[in-house]
Coordinates of C-alpha atoms and ligand atoms in Angstrom, one line a residue:
X1 CA 65.4 -12.0 17.0
X2 CA 62.0 -12.1 18.6
X3 CA 59.1 -13.7 16.6
X4 CA 56.5 -11.5 15.2
X5 CA 53.0 -12.6 13.9
X6 CA 53.0 -12.4 10.3
X7 CA 52.1 -11.4 8.0
X8 CA 49.5 -8.6 8.9
X9 CA 50.1 -6.4 12.0
X10 CA 46.4 -6.1 12.3
X11 CA 46.2 -9.9 12.9
X12 CA 46.7 -8.6 16.7
X13 CA 42.8 -8.2 17.6
X14 CA 43.5 -8.7 21.0
X15 CA 44.6 -4.7 21.0
X16 CA 41.3 -3.8 21.0
X17 CA 40.3 -6.1 24.0
X18 CA 43.4 -4.8 26.2
X19 CA 41.6 -2.8 28.8
X20 CA 38.0 -1.6 29.6
X21 CA 38.5 1.5 27.7
X22 CA 39.6 0.0 24.6
X23 CA 36.6 -2.4 24.7
X24 CA 34.3 0.4 25.6
X25 CA 35.4 2.2 22.6
X26 CA 35.3 -0.8 20.3
X27 CA 31.8 -2.2 21.6
X28 CA 29.1 -2.3 18.9
X29 CA 26.0 -3.0 21.0
X30 CA 24.9 -2.2 24.4
X31 CA 21.9 -2.7 26.8
X32 CA 20.3 0.4 27.9
X33 CA 17.0 0.7 30.3
X34 CA 15.3 2.1 27.2
X35 CA 15.5 -1.4 25.6
X36 CA 13.1 -3.1 28.1
X37 CA 9.6 -3.9 28.4
X38 CA 8.2 -5.6 31.5
X39 CA 5.7 -8.3 31.5
X40 CA 3.5 -8.4 34.8
X41 CA 0.7 -10.5 36.0
X42 CA -2.4 -9.1 37.5
X43 CA -5.1 -11.2 39.5
X44 CA -8.3 -10.2 41.5
X45 CA -8.1 -8.9 45.1
X46 CA -6.5 -6.1 46.9
X47 CA -3.1 -5.4 48.2
X48 CA -1.8 -8.9 47.9
X49 CA 0.7 -11.1 45.5
X50 CA 1.2 -14.5 45.2
X51 CA 4.4 -16.0 43.9
X52 CA 4.4 -18.0 40.2
X53 CA 6.0 -21.3 41.6
X54 CA 8.0 -22.1 38.1
X55 CA 9.2 -18.6 37.9
X56 CA 11.0 -17.5 41.0
X57 CA 11.0 -14.1 41.5
X58 CA 8.0 -13.4 39.5
X59 CA 4.8 -12.6 41.4
X60 CA 1.0 -12.1 40.5
X61 CA -0.5 -8.9 41.8
X62 CA -3.7 -7.3 42.6
X63 CA -4.4 -4.1 40.5
X64 CA -3.4 -1.8 43.4
X65 CA -0.2 -3.3 43.3
X66 CA 0.3 -3.4 39.8
X67 CA -0.1 0.5 40.0
X68 CA 2.5 0.6 42.6
X69 CA 5.0 -1.8 40.4
X70 CA 4.2 0.8 37.6
X71 CA 5.4 3.5 39.7
X72 CA 8.3 1.7 40.4
X73 CA 9.1 0.7 36.9
X74 CA 8.5 4.5 35.7
X75 CA 11.1 5.7 38.4
X76 CA 13.6 2.9 37.3
X77 CA 13.3 4.5 33.7
X78 CA 11.5 1.6 32.3
X79 CA 9.5 2.6 29.2
X80 CA 7.0 0.2 29.0
X81 CA 4.9 -2.3 31.1
X82 CA 2.7 -5.1 29.5
X83 CA -0.2 -6.8 31.5
X84 CA -1.3 -10.2 31.3
X85 CA -4.5 -11.5 33.5
X86 CA -4.6 -14.5 35.7
X87 CA -7.9 -16.1 35.3
X88 CA -9.6 -19.0 37.1
X89 CA -12.0 -21.2 35.6
X90 CA -14.8 -18.7 36.6
X91 CA -13.8 -16.0 33.9
X92 CA -13.6 -18.7 31.2
X93 CA -16.6 -18.9 29.3
X94 CA -17.5 -20.6 25.5
X95 CA -18.0 -17.1 24.2
X96 CA -15.1 -15.4 26.0
X97 CA -17.3 -12.4 26.8
X98 CA -14.8 -11.3 29.6
X99 CA -12.3 -10.4 27.0
X100 CA -13.8 -7.3 25.9
X101 CA -15.5 -6.2 29.3
X102 CA -14.4 -2.8 29.9
X103 CA -14.2 -4.0 33.7
X104 CA -12.0 -7.2 33.2
X105 CA -8.7 -7.4 35.2
X106 CA -6.4 -5.8 32.2
X107 CA -8.6 -3.1 31.7
X108 CA -8.9 -2.2 35.5
X109 CA -5.2 -2.5 35.7
X110 CA -4.7 -0.2 32.3
X111 CA -6.8 2.4 34.3
X112 CA -4.8 2.3 37.4
X113 CA -1.5 2.2 35.9
X114 CA -2.5 5.2 33.7
X115 CA -3.5 7.3 37.2
X116 CA -0.6 6.1 38.9
X117 CA 2.3 6.4 36.4
X118 CA 1.3 8.5 33.4
X119 CA 4.6 8.5 32.0
X120 CA 5.1 4.7 31.0
X121 CA 3.5 3.2 28.0
X122 CA 1.1 0.6 28.7
X123 CA 1.2 -2.7 26.4
X124 CA -1.7 -5.4 26.4
X125 CA -2.1 -9.0 25.3
X126 CA -5.0 -9.7 22.8
X127 CA -6.1 -13.3 22.4
X128 CA -9.0 -15.3 24.0
X129 CA -7.0 -17.7 26.2
X130 CA -7.5 -16.2 29.7
X131 CA -11.3 -16.2 29.0
X132 CA -11.7 -19.3 26.9
X133 CA -13.1 -22.3 28.4
X134 CA -10.7 -24.4 26.6
X135 CA -7.4 -22.1 26.9
X136 CA -7.0 -21.5 23.3
X137 CA -6.4 -18.3 21.8
X138 CA -9.4 -18.4 19.4
X139 CA -12.8 -19.9 19.3
X140 CA -13.2 -23.7 18.6
X141 CA -15.8 -25.3 16.9
X142 CA -15.7 -28.9 16.1
X143 CA -12.1 -29.2 17.2
X144 CA -11.0 -26.8 14.9
X145 CA -9.7 -23.2 15.8
X146 CA -11.8 -21.0 13.7
X147 CA -10.3 -17.6 12.5
X148 CA -12.6 -15.0 11.2
X149 CA -15.1 -15.5 14.2
X150 CA -12.1 -14.9 16.5
X151 CA -10.8 -11.9 14.8
X152 CA -14.2 -10.2 15.3
X153 CA -13.9 -10.9 19.1
X154 CA -10.0 -9.5 19.4
X155 CA -11.4 -6.5 17.5
X156 CA -13.9 -6.0 20.4
X157 CA -11.1 -6.9 22.8
X158 CA -8.7 -4.5 21.2
X159 CA -11.4 -1.5 21.5
X160 CA -12.0 -2.2 25.2
X161 CA -8.3 -1.9 25.7
X162 CA -7.8 1.0 23.7
X163 CA -11.0 2.7 25.5
X164 CA -9.4 1.8 29.0
X165 CA -6.2 4.0 27.7
X166 CA -3.4 1.0 26.5
X167 CA -1.0 2.6 24.4
X168 CA 0.3 -0.5 22.8
X169 CA -2.0 -3.2 21.8
X170 CA -0.2 -6.7 21.5
X171 CA -2.2 -9.1 19.5
X172 CA -0.5 -12.5 20.5
X173 CA -3.3 -14.7 19.0
X174 CA -1.8 -15.7 15.5
X175 CA -4.8 -15.5 13.4
X176 CA -4.8 -14.2 10.0
X177 CA -6.0 -10.9 9.2
X178 CA -6.4 -9.7 12.9
X179 CA -3.9 -6.7 12.5
X180 CA -5.7 -5.1 9.8
X181 CA -9.0 -5.7 11.2
X182 CA -7.8 -4.2 14.5
X183 CA -6.4 -1.2 12.7
X184 CA -9.6 -0.4 10.8
X185 CA -11.5 -0.5 13.9
X186 CA -9.0 1.7 15.8
X187 CA -9.2 4.4 13.0
X188 CA -12.9 4.2 12.8
X189 CA -13.3 4.7 16.7
X190 CA -10.8 7.7 17.1
X191 CA -7.8 5.6 18.4
X192 CA -5.6 6.5 15.7
X193 CA -2.5 7.0 18.1
X194 CA -2.8 3.5 19.7
X195 CA 0.3 1.6 18.4
X196 CA 0.1 -2.2 17.4
X197 CA 3.1 -4.4 18.6
X198 CA 2.2 -7.5 16.7
X199 CA 3.4 -11.0 17.9
X200 CA 4.4 -11.5 14.5
X201 CA 6.6 -14.5 14.3
X202 CA 5.3 -16.5 17.5
X203 CA 6.4 -20.1 17.4
X204 CA 4.3 -23.0 19.1
X205 CA 7.1 -23.4 21.7
X206 CA 7.5 -25.5 24.8
X207 CA 9.1 -22.4 26.6
X208 CA 5.7 -21.2 27.4
X209 CA 5.1 -23.6 29.8
X210 CA 5.6 -21.4 33.1
X211 CA 3.4 -18.6 31.6
X212 CA 0.6 -20.7 31.4
X213 CA 1.1 -21.6 35.1
X214 CA 1.4 -17.9 35.8
X215 CA -2.0 -17.0 34.1
X216 CA -4.0 -20.1 35.0
X217 CA -4.2 -21.4 31.7
X218 CA -2.0 -25.0 32.1
X219 CA -5.2 -26.9 33.2
X220 CA -7.7 -25.2 30.8
X221 CA -5.7 -25.9 27.9
X222 CA -6.8 -28.7 25.8
X223 CA -4.4 -29.9 22.7
X224 CA -1.6 -27.7 21.3
X225 CA -1.6 -24.4 19.6
X226 CA 0.4 -25.7 16.6
X227 CA -2.5 -25.1 14.0
X228 CA -2.0 -21.3 14.5
X229 CA 1.4 -20.9 16.2
X230 CA 4.5 -21.2 14.0
X231 CA 6.6 -24.5 13.3
X232 CA 9.8 -24.0 14.9
X233 CA 11.4 -25.6 11.8
X234 CA 10.5 -22.3 9.9
X235 CA 12.3 -19.4 9.0
X236 CA 11.2 -17.8 5.6
X237 CA 7.8 -17.8 7.0
X238 CA 8.6 -15.4 9.5
X239 CA 9.4 -12.7 6.8
X240 CA 5.9 -13.3 4.9
X241 CA 4.3 -12.5 8.1
X242 CA 6.1 -9.4 8.8
X243 CA 5.5 -8.3 5.6
X244 CA 1.9 -9.1 5.8
X245 CA 1.5 -7.6 9.4
X246 CA 3.0 -4.5 8.1
X247 CA 0.9 -4.0 5.2
X248 CA -2.1 -4.5 7.6
X249 CA -0.8 -1.7 9.8
X250 CA 1.4 -2.9 12.5
X251 CA 3.8 -0.5 14.1
X252 CA 6.3 -2.6 15.8
X253 CA 6.6 -6.3 15.3
X254 CA 7.8 -9.3 17.9
X255 CA 9.7 -12.3 17.5
X256 CA 9.1 -15.0 20.1
X257 CA 10.6 -17.1 22.1
X258 CA 13.7 -15.2 22.3
X259 CA 17.0 -16.7 22.6
X260 CA 16.3 -20.0 20.6
X261 CA 15.3 -17.6 17.7
X262 CA 18.0 -15.2 17.6
X263 CA 18.5 -15.9 13.8
X264 CA 15.1 -14.7 13.2
X265 CA 15.2 -11.5 14.9
X266 CA 18.4 -10.9 12.8
X267 CA 16.4 -11.8 9.6
X268 CA 13.5 -9.8 10.4
X269 CA 15.9 -6.7 11.3
X270 CA 17.9 -6.9 8.0
X271 CA 14.9 -7.4 5.9
X272 CA 12.5 -4.8 7.1
X273 CA 14.7 -2.3 9.5
X274 CA 11.4 -1.7 11.3
X275 CA 11.0 -1.8 15.4
X276 CA 11.6 -5.1 16.1
X277 CA 11.2 -6.8 19.7
X278 CA 12.1 -10.3 21.0
X279 CA 10.2 -11.7 24.1
X280 CA 12.8 -13.6 26.3
X281 CA 10.0 -15.8 27.4
X282 CA 8.8 -17.4 30.8
X283 CA 10.7 -20.8 30.0
X284 CA 13.8 -18.9 29.3
X285 CA 13.6 -17.0 32.4
X286 CA 12.8 -20.2 34.5
X287 CA 16.0 -21.7 32.8
X288 CA 18.1 -19.0 33.9
X289 CA 16.9 -18.6 37.3
X290 CA 16.7 -22.4 37.8
X291 CA 20.6 -22.7 36.8
X292 CA 21.4 -19.6 39.2
X293 CA 19.4 -20.9 42.1
X294 CA 21.5 -23.9 42.0
X295 CA 24.9 -22.2 41.9
X296 CA 25.5 -23.5 38.2
X297 CA 25.3 -20.2 36.4
X298 CA 26.0 -16.6 37.6
X299 CA 22.5 -15.1 37.6
X300 CA 23.4 -11.5 37.0
X301 CA 25.8 -12.1 34.4
X302 CA 23.8 -14.5 32.3
X303 CA 20.9 -12.2 32.5
X304 CA 22.9 -9.3 31.0
X305 CA 24.6 -11.4 28.4
X306 CA 21.2 -12.9 27.5
X307 CA 19.6 -9.5 27.2
X308 CA 22.5 -8.0 25.2
X309 CA 22.3 -10.7 22.9
X310 CA 19.1 -9.5 21.7
X311 CA 20.5 -6.2 20.6
X312 CA 23.2 -7.8 18.9
X313 CA 20.7 -9.6 17.0
X314 CA 19.1 -6.6 16.0
X315 CA 16.3 -6.1 18.4
X316 CA 15.3 -2.6 19.5
X317 CA 13.9 -4.0 22.8
X318 CA 13.2 -6.9 24.9
X319 CA 10.1 -7.9 26.7
X320 CA 11.8 -9.7 29.8
X321 CA 10.6 -10.6 33.4
X322 CA 14.0 -9.4 34.4
X323 CA 13.4 -5.9 33.2
X324 CA 13.5 -4.1 36.9
X325 CA 16.5 -6.2 37.8
X326 CA 18.3 -5.3 34.8
X327 CA 17.3 -1.8 35.2
X328 CA 18.6 -1.6 38.5
X329 CA 22.0 -3.1 37.1
X330 CA 22.1 -0.6 34.3
X331 CA 22.1 2.1 37.3
X332 CA 18.3 3.2 36.8
Ligands
PBG1 C1 -1.2 -16.1 25.2 C2 0.3 -15.8 25.5 C3 1.6 -16.6 25.7 C4 2.5 -16.0 26.0 C5 1.9 -14.5 25.8 N1 0.9 -14.4 25.4 C6 1.1 -18.1 25.8 C7 0.8 -19.0 24.6 O1 0.5 -18.7 23.7 O2 0.4 -20.1 25.1 C8 3.6 -16.4 26.7 C9 4.6 -15.7 27.2 C10 5.7 -16.4 28.1 O3 5.6 -17.5 27.9 O4 6.3 -15.8 28.9 N2 -1.5 -15.6 23.8

């Protein structure tokens, strides 16, 4: 008599993995182009781009090239693009006034994208770091990052971006009370339909290293961001932050970084069931690209697997530098 697996027939779980068709039927989570938000870097000048050394495959683009990139992203079906300005020391001042200048790089890029690719949603970053002399997200007084004065500046920055035509504002500064202050100002100024994607659970992470090179902040930054970004050891605090941001008027919330914090994504999604996003940050991108360049990992496969992991963890979307490449693989 042939041996059989006892005692339950259902212990043959391999039945559902037998063929591509069976695996497709059984698959719980899938990645689609609708899940992608593409972060891009904008710099001064015309018709030019420069590579970001620590992020192979990523470039900084002038405003006109950003508009072209947006057209390409739109044709690939990518629903949103997120703008980060590259700023030299000349844009950085004690009062950070450039942050709410209607003519700053971000606001120029918003208008150029709206004109060239009207169907793609435009997301922004709200924080003082590109324009701050010391590279911090908030004003520094006597060595301390001051909260409320910073929030007032962030509100001005938010209004300038909304005025330029941004669809989704992304406060990434981690000051207390900024979501409520920004939402109140948007309502008062007739921008009721501008969404807020709050960088709610943003950890003080070493995975942001390559990004700080990309935006020119590495040499400007003095000290670290631990008094405002979250402690990597904490998990419950993320839920308190989400609850607070929701009450203050956030439409969407983000966990950042991504892959090392998938447990947070899952807890947030299970607790609130609201639109939840993860940021696969610069260091995660650099790590995968470096291993692929060395032939140690299959670049395409780890890219797709890492993105799918966010869906499995409960995310509704992912900010990723891989967005156009992933969109192409998804058949866009
Ligand atoms: C700045 C900001 C950072 C990132 C997005 N917005 C860096 C930081 O907080 O120092 C990181 C993005 C990435 O690493 O890809 N407010």
